[in-house]
PDB file of C-alpha atoms in Angstrom:
ATOM      1  CA  MET O  33      62.243  22.263 -13.574  1.00 47.00           C
ATOM      2  CA  ASN O  34      58.566  22.281 -14.461  1.00 49.00           C
ATOM      3  CA  LYS O  35      56.210  22.083 -11.549  1.00 51.00           C
ATOM      4  CA  GLU O  36      52.805  20.507 -11.942  1.00 51.00           C
ATOM      5  CA  LYS O  37      49.985  22.940 -11.467  1.00 52.00           C
ATOM      6  CA  PRO O  38      47.715  22.099  -8.539  1.00 55.00           C
ATOM      7  CA  ALA O  39      44.295  20.897  -9.494  1.00 53.00           C
ATOM      8  CA  SER O  40      41.638  23.550  -9.448  1.00 54.00           C
ATOM      9  CA  PRO O  41      39.206  23.160  -6.547  1.00 54.00           C
ATOM     10  CA  HIS O  42      36.333  23.547  -9.022  1.00 57.00           C
ATOM     11  CA  GLN O  43      37.669  20.877 -11.372  1.00 56.00           C
ATOM     12  CA  PRO O  44      35.688  17.628 -10.919  1.00 56.00           C
ATOM     13  CA  LYS O  45      37.715  14.617  -9.969  1.00 60.00           C
ATOM     14  CA  ARG O  46      37.809  11.759 -12.431  1.00 55.00           C
ATOM     15  CA  LYS O  47      35.806   8.803 -11.200  1.00 67.00           C
ATOM     16  CA  ARG O  48      37.205   5.352 -11.800  1.00 82.00           C
ATOM     17  CA  TRP O  49      35.440   2.033 -11.704  1.00 85.00           C
ATOM     18  CA  SER O  50      36.562   0.236  -8.584  1.00 88.00           C
ATOM     19  CA  ARG O  51      36.337  -3.305  -7.324  1.00 87.00           C
ATOM     20  CA  ASP O  52      33.570  -2.245  -4.948  1.00 89.00           C
ATOM     21  CA  ASP O  53      31.516  -1.033  -7.924  1.00 90.00           C
ATOM     22  CA  THR O  54      31.892  -4.423  -9.579  1.00 92.00           C
ATOM     23  CA  GLU O  55      30.823  -6.305  -6.466  1.00 92.00           C
ATOM     24  CA  LEU O  56      27.806  -4.063  -5.879  1.00 93.00           C
ATOM     25  CA  THR O  57      26.803  -4.348  -9.531  1.00 93.00           C
ATOM     26  CA  LEU O  58      26.907  -8.144  -9.385  1.00 95.00           C
ATOM     27  CA  LEU O  59      24.848  -8.097  -6.197  1.00 95.00           C
ATOM     28  CA  GLY O  60      22.237  -5.840  -7.762  1.00 94.00           C
ATOM     29  CA  LEU O  61      22.159  -7.638 -11.114  1.00 95.00           C
ATOM     30  CA  PRO O  62      19.617 -10.363 -10.172  1.00 95.00           C
ATOM     31  CA  ALA O  63      17.181  -7.772  -8.835  1.00 95.00           C
ATOM     32  CA  THR O  64      17.682  -5.645 -11.947  1.00 95.00           C
ATOM     33  CA  ILE O  65      16.958  -8.597 -14.242  1.00 97.00           C
ATOM     34  CA  TRP O  66      13.855  -9.483 -12.200  1.00 95.00           C
ATOM     35  CA  PHE O  67      12.470  -5.937 -12.494  1.00 94.00           C
ATOM     36  CA  VAL O  68      13.205  -5.759 -16.219  1.00 95.00           C
ATOM     37  CA  VAL O  69      11.562  -9.121 -16.980  1.00 95.00           C
ATOM     38  CA  PHE O  70       8.552  -8.938 -14.664  1.00 93.00           C
ATOM     39  CA  CYS O  71       7.944  -5.186 -14.294  1.00 89.00           C
ATOM     40  CA  TYR O  72       9.181  -3.322 -17.354  1.00 91.00           C
ATOM     41  CA  LEU O  73       8.699  -5.769 -20.233  1.00 90.00           C
ATOM     42  CA  PRO O  74       5.002  -6.339 -19.373  1.00 87.00           C
ATOM     43  CA  MET O  75       4.499  -2.574 -19.635  1.00 89.00           C
ATOM     44  CA  PHE O  76       4.476  -3.108 -23.381  1.00 87.00           C
ATOM     45  CA  GLY O  77       0.915  -4.322 -22.873  1.00 86.00           C
ATOM     46  CA  LEU O  78      -0.166  -0.809 -21.879  1.00 89.00           C
ATOM     47  CA  ILE O  79      -0.683  -0.187 -25.569  1.00 92.00           C
ATOM     48  CA  ILE O  80      -3.947  -2.114 -25.188  1.00 93.00           C
ATOM     49  CA  ALA O  81      -5.386   0.899 -23.343  1.00 94.00           C
ATOM     50  CA  PHE O  82      -5.110   2.908 -26.561  1.00 95.00           C
ATOM     51  CA  LYS O  83      -6.512   0.224 -28.870  1.00 93.00           C
ATOM     52  CA  SER O  84      -9.859  -1.290 -29.636  1.00 92.00           C
ATOM     53  CA  PHE O  85      -8.476  -4.728 -28.955  1.00 89.00           C
ATOM     54  CA  LYS O  86     -10.050  -7.664 -30.773  1.00 88.00           C
ATOM     55  CA  LEU O  87      -8.774 -11.209 -31.012  1.00 84.00           C
ATOM     56  CA  SER O  88      -8.112 -12.341 -34.567  1.00 85.00           C
ATOM     57  CA  PRO O  89      -9.333 -15.921 -35.157  1.00 86.00           C
ATOM     58  CA  GLY O  90      -6.442 -18.333 -35.481  1.00 84.00           C
ATOM     59  CA  GLN O  91      -3.837 -15.715 -34.637  1.00 83.00           C
ATOM     60  CA  GLY O  92      -1.756 -15.027 -31.558  1.00 86.00           C
ATOM     61  CA  PHE O  93      -1.924 -12.206 -29.059  1.00 83.00           C
ATOM     62  CA  LEU O  94       0.752 -10.005 -30.666  1.00 85.00           C
ATOM     63  CA  TYR O  95      -0.828 -10.284 -34.111  1.00 89.00           C
ATOM     64  CA  SER O  96      -4.217  -9.332 -32.682  1.00 90.00           C
ATOM     65  CA  LEU O  97      -2.687  -6.440 -30.757  1.00 88.00           C
ATOM     66  CA  PHE O  98      -0.881  -4.896 -33.715  1.00 88.00           C
ATOM     67  CA  HIS O  99      -3.830  -5.347 -36.075  1.00 89.00           C
ATOM     68  CA  SER O 100      -6.437  -3.909 -33.722  1.00 92.00           C
ATOM     69  CA  ASP O 101      -7.703  -0.434 -34.498  1.00 93.00           C
ATOM     70  CA  TRP O 102      -6.377   2.554 -32.572  1.00 93.00           C
ATOM     71  CA  ALA O 103      -8.908   4.003 -30.159  1.00 94.00           C
ATOM     72  CA  GLY O 104      -6.881   6.948 -28.925  1.00 93.00           C
ATOM     73  CA  PHE O 105      -8.236   8.149 -25.590  1.00 94.00           C
ATOM     74  CA  ASP O 106     -11.732   6.759 -26.157  1.00 95.00           C
ATOM     75  CA  ASN O 107     -11.169   3.991 -23.609  1.00 95.00           C
ATOM     76  CA  PHE O 108     -10.178   6.542 -20.985  1.00 95.00           C
ATOM     77  CA  LYS O 109     -13.165   8.721 -21.889  1.00 94.00           C
ATOM     78  CA  PHE O 110     -15.485   5.756 -21.413  1.00 92.00           C
ATOM     79  CA  PHE O 111     -14.057   5.060 -17.964  1.00 93.00           C
ATOM     80  CA  LEU O 112     -13.916   8.662 -16.752  1.00 94.00           C
ATOM     81  CA  THR O 113     -17.455   9.458 -17.911  1.00 94.00           C
ATOM     82  CA  SER O 114     -19.035   6.234 -16.664  1.00 92.00           C
ATOM     83  CA  ASN O 115     -21.695   6.395 -13.962  1.00 92.00           C
ATOM     84  CA  THR O 116     -19.548   4.464 -11.505  1.00 94.00           C
ATOM     85  CA  PHE O 117     -16.344   6.529 -11.775  1.00 96.00           C
ATOM     86  CA  GLY O 118     -17.338   9.047  -9.087  1.00 96.00           C
ATOM     87  CA  LEU O 119     -18.413   6.242  -6.760  1.00 96.00           C
ATOM     88  CA  LEU O 120     -15.184   4.304  -7.256  1.00 96.00           C
ATOM     89  CA  LEU O 121     -13.047   7.418  -6.805  1.00 96.00           C
ATOM     90  CA  ARG O 122     -14.856   8.372  -3.606  1.00 97.00           C
ATOM     91  CA  ASN O 123     -14.615   4.924  -2.040  1.00 97.00           C
ATOM     92  CA  THR O 124     -10.975   4.355  -2.995  1.00 97.00           C
ATOM     93  CA  ILE O 125      -9.762   7.747  -1.765  1.00 96.00           C
ATOM     94  CA  LEU O 126     -11.779   7.869   1.466  1.00 97.00           C
ATOM     95  CA  TYR O 127     -10.933   4.336   2.539  1.00 97.00           C
ATOM     96  CA  ASN O 128      -7.237   4.905   1.878  1.00 97.00           C
ATOM     97  CA  LEU O 129      -7.207   8.197   3.778  1.00 96.00           C
ATOM     98  CA  VAL O 130      -8.668   6.448   6.815  1.00 97.00           C
ATOM     99  CA  PHE O 131      -6.198   3.563   6.434  1.00 96.00           C
ATOM    100  CA  ILE O 132      -3.247   5.960   6.203  1.00 95.00           C
ATOM    101  CA  ILE O 133      -4.229   7.862   9.354  1.00 96.00           C
ATOM    102  CA  ILE O 134      -4.999   4.771  11.431  1.00 95.00           C
ATOM    103  CA  ASN O 135      -1.954   2.833  10.201  1.00 92.00           C
ATOM    104  CA  LEU O 136       0.187   5.782  11.236  1.00 93.00           C
ATOM    105  CA  VAL O 137      -1.219   6.543  14.676  1.00 95.00           C
ATOM    106  CA  ILE O 138      -1.823   3.044  16.078  1.00 95.00           C
ATOM    107  CA  PRO O 139       1.463   1.336  14.995  1.00 95.00           C
ATOM    108  CA  VAL O 140       3.573   4.274  16.210  1.00 95.00           C
ATOM    109  CA  THR O 141       1.763   4.249  19.552  1.00 95.00           C
ATOM    110  CA  LEU O 142       2.157   0.494  19.938  1.00 94.00           C
ATOM    111  CA  ALA O 143       5.836   0.651  18.975  1.00 94.00           C
ATOM    112  CA  ILE O 144       6.491   3.269  21.665  1.00 93.00           C
ATOM    113  CA  ILE O 145       4.576   1.262  24.281  1.00 92.00           C
ATOM    114  CA  ILE O 146       6.310  -2.035  23.496  1.00 92.00           C
ATOM    115  CA  ASN O 147       9.701  -0.332  23.514  1.00 89.00           C
ATOM    116  CA  GLN O 148       9.001   0.781  27.086  1.00 86.00           C
ATOM    117  CA  LEU O 149       8.415  -2.769  28.331  1.00 87.00           C
ATOM    118  CA  TYR O 150      11.073  -4.008  30.726  1.00 84.00           C
ATOM    119  CA  SER O 151      10.399  -7.692  30.027  1.00 88.00           C
ATOM    120  CA  ARG O 152      12.098  -8.731  26.801  1.00 87.00           C
ATOM    121  CA  PHE O 153      10.073 -11.953  26.728  1.00 90.00           C
ATOM    122  CA  ALA O 154       6.769 -10.078  26.930  1.00 90.00           C
ATOM    123  CA  SER O 155       7.917  -7.672  24.225  1.00 89.00           C
ATOM    124  CA  LYS O 156       8.741 -10.523  21.841  1.00 90.00           C
ATOM    125  CA  CYS O 157       5.417 -12.260  22.587  1.00 93.00           C
ATOM    126  CA  TYR O 158       3.405  -9.115  21.833  1.00 91.00           C
ATOM    127  CA  GLN O 159       5.340  -8.487  18.627  1.00 91.00           C
ATOM    128  CA  THR O 160       4.766 -12.054  17.423  1.00 91.00           C
ATOM    129  CA  MET O 161       1.040 -12.012  18.210  1.00 93.00           C
ATOM    130  CA  MET O 162       0.515  -8.695  16.423  1.00 93.00           C
ATOM    131  CA  PHE O 163       2.728  -9.664  13.471  1.00 91.00           C
ATOM    132  CA  LEU O 164       1.038 -13.033  12.851  1.00 92.00           C
ATOM    133  CA  PRO O 165      -2.088 -11.679  11.042  1.00 94.00           C
ATOM    134  CA  TYR O 166       0.129 -10.053   8.416  1.00 95.00           C
ATOM    135  CA  PHE O 167       1.131 -13.494   7.099  1.00 93.00           C
ATOM    136  CA  MET O 168      -2.443 -14.733   6.812  1.00 94.00           C
ATOM    137  CA  SER O 169      -4.076 -14.716   3.378  1.00 94.00           C
ATOM    138  CA  TRP O 170      -7.247 -12.705   2.910  1.00 96.00           C
ATOM    139  CA  VAL O 171      -8.872 -15.924   1.715  1.00 95.00           C
ATOM    140  CA  VAL O 172      -8.296 -17.478   5.138  1.00 95.00           C
ATOM    141  CA  VAL O 173      -9.327 -14.287   6.921  1.00 96.00           C
ATOM    142  CA  SER O 174     -12.534 -14.117   4.895  1.00 96.00           C
ATOM    143  CA  TYR O 175     -13.605 -17.508   6.277  1.00 94.00           C
ATOM    144  CA  PHE O 176     -13.039 -16.252   9.826  1.00 94.00           C
ATOM    145  CA  VAL O 177     -15.092 -13.136   9.080  1.00 96.00           C
ATOM    146  CA  TYR O 178     -17.857 -15.236   7.553  1.00 96.00           C
ATOM    147  CA  ALA O 179     -17.902 -17.437  10.660  1.00 95.00           C
ATOM    148  CA  PHE O 180     -18.609 -14.309  12.698  1.00 95.00           C
ATOM    149  CA  LEU O 181     -21.050 -12.634  10.286  1.00 95.00           C
ATOM    150  CA  ASN O 182     -22.974 -15.623   8.931  1.00 94.00           C
ATOM    151  CA  PRO O 183     -26.626 -14.523   9.103  1.00 90.00           C
ATOM    152  CA  ASP O 184     -27.867 -17.887  10.427  1.00 89.00           C
ATOM    153  CA  LYS O 185     -25.131 -19.430  12.592  1.00 89.00           C
ATOM    154  CA  GLY O 186     -22.571 -16.672  12.889  1.00 93.00           C
ATOM    155  CA  LEU O 187     -21.043 -15.842  16.251  1.00 94.00           C
ATOM    156  CA  ALA O 188     -22.064 -12.176  16.057  1.00 95.00           C
ATOM    157  CA  ASN O 189     -25.758 -12.943  15.533  1.00 94.00           C
ATOM    158  CA  SER O 190     -25.641 -15.651  18.201  1.00 94.00           C
ATOM    159  CA  ILE O 191     -24.415 -13.104  20.740  1.00 94.00           C
ATOM    160  CA  ILE O 192     -26.940 -10.481  19.612  1.00 94.00           C
ATOM    161  CA  MET O 193     -29.855 -12.908  19.792  1.00 93.00           C
ATOM    162  CA  GLY O 194     -28.612 -14.262  23.128  1.00 92.00           C
ATOM    163  CA  LEU O 195     -28.843 -10.723  24.509  1.00 92.00           C
ATOM    164  CA  GLY O 196     -32.413 -10.398  23.245  1.00 91.00           C
ATOM    165  CA  GLY O 197     -31.728  -8.568  19.991  1.00 91.00           C
ATOM    166  CA  GLU O 198     -32.616  -9.369  16.392  1.00 93.00           C
ATOM    167  CA  LYS O 199     -30.192 -10.964  13.996  1.00 92.00           C
ATOM    168  CA  VAL O 200     -28.508  -8.744  11.447  1.00 94.00           C
ATOM    169  CA  MET O 201     -28.175  -9.613   7.767  1.00 95.00           C
ATOM    170  CA  TRP O 202     -24.589  -8.428   7.660  1.00 96.00           C
ATOM    171  CA  TYR O 203     -23.986  -8.986   3.949  1.00 95.00           C
ATOM    172  CA  SER O 204     -27.093  -6.949   3.120  1.00 94.00           C
ATOM    173  CA  ALA O 205     -26.398  -4.086   5.524  1.00 95.00           C
ATOM    174  CA  PRO O 206     -23.910  -1.666   3.887  1.00 96.00           C
ATOM    175  CA  GLN O 207     -23.888   0.752   6.857  1.00 96.00           C
ATOM    176  CA  TYR O 208     -21.697  -1.615   8.895  1.00 96.00           C
ATOM    177  CA  TRP O 209     -19.064  -2.388   6.295  1.00 97.00           C
ATOM    178  CA  PRO O 210     -16.914   0.756   6.421  1.00 97.00           C
ATOM    179  CA  PHE O 211     -16.226  -0.054  10.090  1.00 97.00           C
ATOM    180  CA  ILE O 212     -15.680  -3.757   9.362  1.00 97.00           C
ATOM    181  CA  LEU O 213     -13.228  -3.072   6.535  1.00 97.00           C
ATOM    182  CA  VAL O 214     -11.299  -0.463   8.522  1.00 97.00           C
ATOM    183  CA  PHE O 215     -11.066  -2.819  11.498  1.00 96.00           C
ATOM    184  CA  MET O 216      -9.887  -5.756   9.371  1.00 96.00           C
ATOM    185  CA  SER O 217      -7.294  -3.671   7.531  1.00 96.00           C
ATOM    186  CA  THR O 218      -5.939  -2.311  10.815  1.00 96.00           C
ATOM    187  CA  TRP O 219      -5.891  -5.746  12.436  1.00 96.00           C
ATOM    188  CA  LYS O 220      -3.955  -7.306   9.552  1.00 95.00           C
ATOM    189  CA  SER O 221      -1.397  -4.577   8.837  1.00 94.00           C
ATOM    190  CA  MET O 222      -0.896  -3.219  12.357  1.00 93.00           C
ATOM    191  CA  GLY O 223       1.845  -5.687  13.306  1.00 93.00           C
ATOM    192  CA  TYR O 224       3.975  -5.107  10.213  1.00 93.00           C
ATOM    193  CA  ASN O 225       3.860  -1.315  10.525  1.00 94.00           C
ATOM    194  CA  MET O 226       4.538  -1.546  14.246  1.00 94.00           C
ATOM    195  CA  VAL O 227       7.684  -3.628  13.693  1.00 93.00           C
ATOM    196  CA  VAL O 228       8.968  -1.097  11.144  1.00 93.00           C
ATOM    197  CA  TYR O 229       8.655   1.762  13.621  1.00 95.00           C
ATOM    198  CA  LEU O 230       9.962  -0.368  16.481  1.00 93.00           C
ATOM    199  CA  ALA O 231      13.110  -1.104  14.476  1.00 92.00           C
ATOM    200  CA  SER O 232      13.657   2.650  14.101  1.00 93.00           C
ATOM    201  CA  ILE O 233      13.107   3.210  17.814  1.00 94.00           C
ATOM    202  CA  THR O 234      15.675   0.565  18.800  1.00 90.00           C
ATOM    203  CA  GLY O 235      18.256   2.457  16.754  1.00 90.00           C
ATOM    204  CA  ILE O 236      17.955   5.566  18.928  1.00 93.00           C
ATOM    205  CA  ASP O 237      20.960   6.298  21.131  1.00 92.00           C
ATOM    206  CA  GLY O 238      20.119   5.080  24.641  1.00 90.00           C
ATOM    207  CA  SER O 239      22.153   7.871  26.249  1.00 93.00           C
ATOM    208  CA  LEU O 240      19.445  10.329  25.210  1.00 93.00           C
ATOM    209  CA  TYR O 241      16.907   8.514  27.373  1.00 91.00           C
ATOM    210  CA  GLU O 242      19.391   8.240  30.254  1.00 92.00           C
ATOM    211  CA  ALA O 243      19.979  11.984  30.165  1.00 94.00           C
ATOM    212  CA  ALA O 244      16.234  12.622  30.013  1.00 93.00           C
ATOM    213  CA  ILE O 245      15.644  10.380  33.056  1.00 92.00           C
ATOM    214  CA  LEU O 246      18.322  12.241  35.019  1.00 93.00           C
ATOM    215  CA  ASP O 247      16.535  15.496  34.162  1.00 92.00           C
ATOM    216  CA  GLY O 248      13.280  14.066  35.507  1.00 92.00           C
ATOM    217  CA  ALA O 249      11.503  13.547  32.181  1.00 93.00           C
ATOM    218  CA  THR O 250       8.395  11.371  32.244  1.00 91.00           C
ATOM    219  CA  LYS O 251       7.689   8.567  29.768  1.00 90.00           C
ATOM    220  CA  TRP O 252       5.377  10.872  27.818  1.00 91.00           C
ATOM    221  CA  GLN O 253       8.045  13.580  27.655  1.00 94.00           C
ATOM    222  CA  GLN O 254      10.649  11.044  26.508  1.00 93.00           C
ATOM    223  CA  ALA O 255       8.336   9.885  23.718  1.00 93.00           C
ATOM    224  CA  LYS O 256       7.436  13.442  22.727  1.00 93.00           C
ATOM    225  CA  TYR O 257      10.892  15.001  22.706  1.00 94.00           C
ATOM    226  CA  ILE O 258      13.155  12.031  21.891  1.00 95.00           C
ATOM    227  CA  THR O 259      11.313   9.103  20.284  1.00 95.00           C
ATOM    228  CA  LEU O 260       8.967  10.908  17.898  1.00 95.00           C
ATOM    229  CA  PRO O 261      11.585  13.367  16.542  1.00 94.00           C
ATOM    230  CA  SER O 262      14.039  10.504  16.071  1.00 94.00           C
ATOM    231  CA  ILE O 263      11.639   8.341  14.043  1.00 94.00           C
ATOM    232  CA  LYS O 264      10.186  11.269  12.095  1.00 93.00           C
ATOM    233  CA  PRO O 265      12.129  10.386   8.898  1.00 91.00           C
ATOM    234  CA  MET O 266      10.693   6.836   8.953  1.00 93.00           C
ATOM    235  CA  ILE O 267       7.179   8.178   9.582  1.00 94.00           C
ATOM    236  CA  ILE O 268       7.500  10.530   6.622  1.00 93.00           C
ATOM    237  CA  ILE O 269       8.835   7.787   4.340  1.00 91.00           C
ATOM    238  CA  MET O 270       5.959   5.457   5.254  1.00 93.00           C
ATOM    239  CA  PHE O 271       3.515   8.322   4.742  1.00 93.00           C
ATOM    240  CA  ILE O 272       4.862   9.091   1.265  1.00 92.00           C
ATOM    241  CA  LEU O 273       4.739   5.416   0.256  1.00 91.00           C
ATOM    242  CA  ASN O 274       1.161   5.070   1.501  1.00 93.00           C
ATOM    243  CA  ILE O 275       0.088   8.243  -0.286  1.00 93.00           C
ATOM    244  CA  GLY O 276       1.561   6.748  -3.453  1.00 90.00           C
ATOM    245  CA  LYS O 277      -0.961   3.896  -3.178  1.00 91.00           C
ATOM    246  CA  ILE O 278      -3.984   6.097  -2.503  1.00 94.00           C
ATOM    247  CA  PHE O 279      -5.610   5.184  -5.829  1.00 96.00           C
ATOM    248  CA  TYR O 280      -5.115   1.481  -5.145  1.00 94.00           C
ATOM    249  CA  SER O 281      -7.016  -0.691  -2.720  1.00 94.00           C
ATOM    250  CA  ASP O 282      -6.254  -4.030  -1.124  1.00 94.00           C
ATOM    251  CA  PHE O 283      -8.109  -6.333  -3.500  1.00 95.00           C
ATOM    252  CA  GLY O 284      -8.224  -9.217  -1.036  1.00 95.00           C
ATOM    253  CA  LEU O 285      -9.793  -7.037   1.640  1.00 97.00           C
ATOM    254  CA  PHE O 286     -12.531  -5.582  -0.539  1.00 97.00           C
ATOM    255  CA  TRP O 287     -13.209  -8.696  -2.624  1.00 96.00           C
ATOM    256  CA  GLN O 288     -12.689 -11.689  -0.356  1.00 96.00           C
ATOM    257  CA  VAL O 289     -13.888 -10.316   2.984  1.00 96.00           C
ATOM    258  CA  THR O 290     -17.108  -8.969   1.467  1.00 96.00           C
ATOM    259  CA  GLN O 291     -17.754 -12.294  -0.290  1.00 94.00           C
ATOM    260  CA  ARG O 292     -17.094 -10.944  -3.794  1.00 94.00           C
ATOM    261  CA  VAL O 293     -18.827  -7.563  -3.464  1.00 95.00           C
ATOM    262  CA  PRO O 294     -22.522  -8.520  -3.499  1.00 94.00           C
ATOM    263  CA  ALA O 295     -24.978  -6.132  -5.152  1.00 94.00           C
ATOM    264  CA  SER O 296     -26.288  -4.989  -1.773  1.00 95.00           C
ATOM    265  CA  LEU O 297     -22.812  -3.712  -0.823  1.00 96.00           C
ATOM    266  CA  TYR O 298     -21.694  -2.423  -4.222  1.00 96.00           C
ATOM    267  CA  ASN O 299     -22.050   1.299  -3.485  1.00 96.00           C
ATOM    268  CA  THR O 300     -20.198   0.963  -0.180  1.00 96.00           C
ATOM    269  CA  VAL O 301     -17.252  -1.358  -0.864  1.00 97.00           C
ATOM    270  CA  SER O 302     -16.536  -1.054  -4.599  1.00 96.00           C
ATOM    271  CA  THR O 303     -13.128   0.369  -5.510  1.00 97.00           C
ATOM    272  CA  PHE O 304     -11.056   0.703  -8.663  1.00 96.00           C
ATOM    273  CA  ASP O 305      -9.490  -2.730  -8.145  1.00 96.00           C
ATOM    274  CA  THR O 306     -12.772  -4.585  -7.689  1.00 96.00           C
ATOM    275  CA  PHE O 307     -14.219  -2.733 -10.677  1.00 95.00           C
ATOM    276  CA  ILE O 308     -11.310  -3.764 -12.907  1.00 94.00           C
ATOM    277  CA  PHE O 309     -11.575  -7.386 -11.819  1.00 94.00           C
ATOM    278  CA  GLN O 310     -15.329  -7.450 -12.408  1.00 94.00           C
ATOM    279  CA  SER O 311     -14.838  -5.769 -15.795  1.00 92.00           C
ATOM    280  CA  LEU O 312     -12.506  -8.569 -16.897  1.00 89.00           C
ATOM    281  CA  GLN O 313     -15.336 -11.020 -16.208  1.00 89.00           C
ATOM    282  CA  SER O 314     -17.982  -8.970 -18.014  1.00 88.00           C
ATOM    283  CA  GLN O 315     -18.631  -7.812 -21.561  1.00 86.00           C
ATOM    284  CA  ILE O 316     -16.530  -4.669 -21.152  1.00 87.00           C
ATOM    285  CA  SER O 317     -13.650  -4.647 -23.632  1.00 88.00           C
ATOM    286  CA  ILE O 318     -10.165  -5.371 -22.370  1.00 90.00           C
ATOM    287  CA  GLY O 319      -8.992  -2.020 -23.755  1.00 92.00           C
ATOM    288  CA  GLN O 320     -11.351  -0.121 -21.470  1.00 92.00           C
ATOM    289  CA  THR O 321     -10.281  -2.261 -18.531  1.00 93.00           C
ATOM    290  CA  ALA O 322      -6.604  -1.605 -19.324  1.00 94.00           C
ATOM    291  CA  ALA O 323      -7.368   2.117 -19.464  1.00 95.00           C
ATOM    292  CA  ALA O 324      -8.752   1.968 -15.929  1.00 94.00           C
ATOM    293  CA  GLY O 325      -5.609   0.206 -14.702  1.00 93.00           C
ATOM    294  CA  LEU O 326      -3.321   2.695 -16.453  1.00 94.00           C
ATOM    295  CA  PHE O 327      -5.309   5.572 -14.978  1.00 95.00           C
ATOM    296  CA  GLN O 328      -4.636   4.139 -11.513  1.00 94.00           C
ATOM    297  CA  ALA O 329      -0.902   3.794 -12.156  1.00 92.00           C
ATOM    298  CA  VAL O 330      -0.478   7.311 -13.542  1.00 95.00           C
ATOM    299  CA  CYS O 331      -2.459   8.890 -10.703  1.00 96.00           C
ATOM    300  CA  CYS O 332      -0.414   7.028  -8.083  1.00 94.00           C
ATOM    301  CA  CYS O 333       2.852   8.066  -9.734  1.00 93.00           C
ATOM    302  CA  VAL O 334       1.784  11.708  -9.900  1.00 95.00           C
ATOM    303  CA  THR O 335       0.542  11.613  -6.302  1.00 95.00           C
ATOM    304  CA  ILE O 336       3.769  10.227  -4.861  1.00 93.00           C
ATOM    305  CA  LEU O 337       5.872  12.716  -6.849  1.00 93.00           C
ATOM    306  CA  ILE O 338       3.769  15.661  -5.657  1.00 94.00           C
ATOM    307  CA  THR O 339       3.894  14.440  -2.052  1.00 93.00           C
ATOM    308  CA  ASN O 340       7.647  13.923  -2.222  1.00 92.00           C
ATOM    309  CA  PHE O 341       8.093  17.407  -3.737  1.00 93.00           C
ATOM    310  CA  ILE O 342       6.096  18.999  -0.911  1.00 92.00           C
ATOM    311  CA  VAL O 343       8.083  17.070   1.699  1.00 91.00           C
ATOM    312  CA  SER O 344      11.377  18.086   0.073  1.00 91.00           C
ATOM    313  CA  LYS O 345      10.389  21.742   0.386  1.00 90.00           C
ATOM    314  CA  VAL O 346       9.498  21.354   4.067  1.00 87.00           C
ATOM    315  CA  ASP O 347      12.277  18.926   5.079  1.00 85.00           C
ATOM    316  CA  GLU O 348      14.703  18.049   2.293  1.00 85.00           C
ATOM    317  CA  ASP O 349      16.428  15.282   4.278  1.00 82.00           C
ATOM    318  CA  SER O 350      13.159  13.356   4.729  1.00 81.00           C
ATOM    319  CA  ALA O 351      12.271  13.205   1.019  1.00 82.00           C
ATOM    320  CA  ILE O 352      12.663   9.913  -0.829  1.00 81.00           C
ATOM    321  CA  ILE O 353      13.915  11.366  -4.104  1.00 77.00           C
TER     322      ILE O 353
END
């Protein structure tokens, strides 16, 4: 009688398509179609960055695109060697570094504090009040800011003049705007980030805190030795995602709040995104503008991959990829 040989432990098991695979595929299909149609198909237009794009009279976009002359990397050379590139790079990077640090420290601190509240009603009220600004459009917020900073009838100048000071021409004083932009960005995004960290904190096993209390641990010691280590993976993930957007800026913040980047504030608040938008409205060719946008995308992709690689070497379980 022939006996079947036992399968080798090193021999990979044959994977079969199961009913669960079918259900998960159907669930993910709408999202896949959405990404293909709205994210991947439009990437065909990146070819404009390598062309000297010119509209052909009486012809459509595709005809004009294919019959435009190749420019190679001339569009990128124009952008990288322009007088404003260094300024845009400095502003975009520095603002984002400040945003990343503040949006890490303050939301985590607030999440820990709110989690310590005994009143559930008070906790929900604070969460709602801090989360509300996130849903407000920058267009609406810009009107509130203008009501405060209006040179003639703004609330800020009214208070300053009421205290015996001189009114400030806020939209002509670039030295104040780094603080204004940082404050507005923190105010608007603080609630969302706080809720993300608070959700991670609520998932921590409560018995750890009970054991710490029995050992006489203070609130600070509980946060230091239990809460922060437990939410470290979420902190690292948020950090990696924010680093991946370091070459991007919140267009609404820098364009709407500053009242469309006036000339007096250009050197202080201009970023890659405002430059691209202004270029589309100027005489700069669309190919050079597309090159600037592609430069942003490539730099962000490289940045997030490098950051994820470094994190994977330090703590492999916390890496995204």
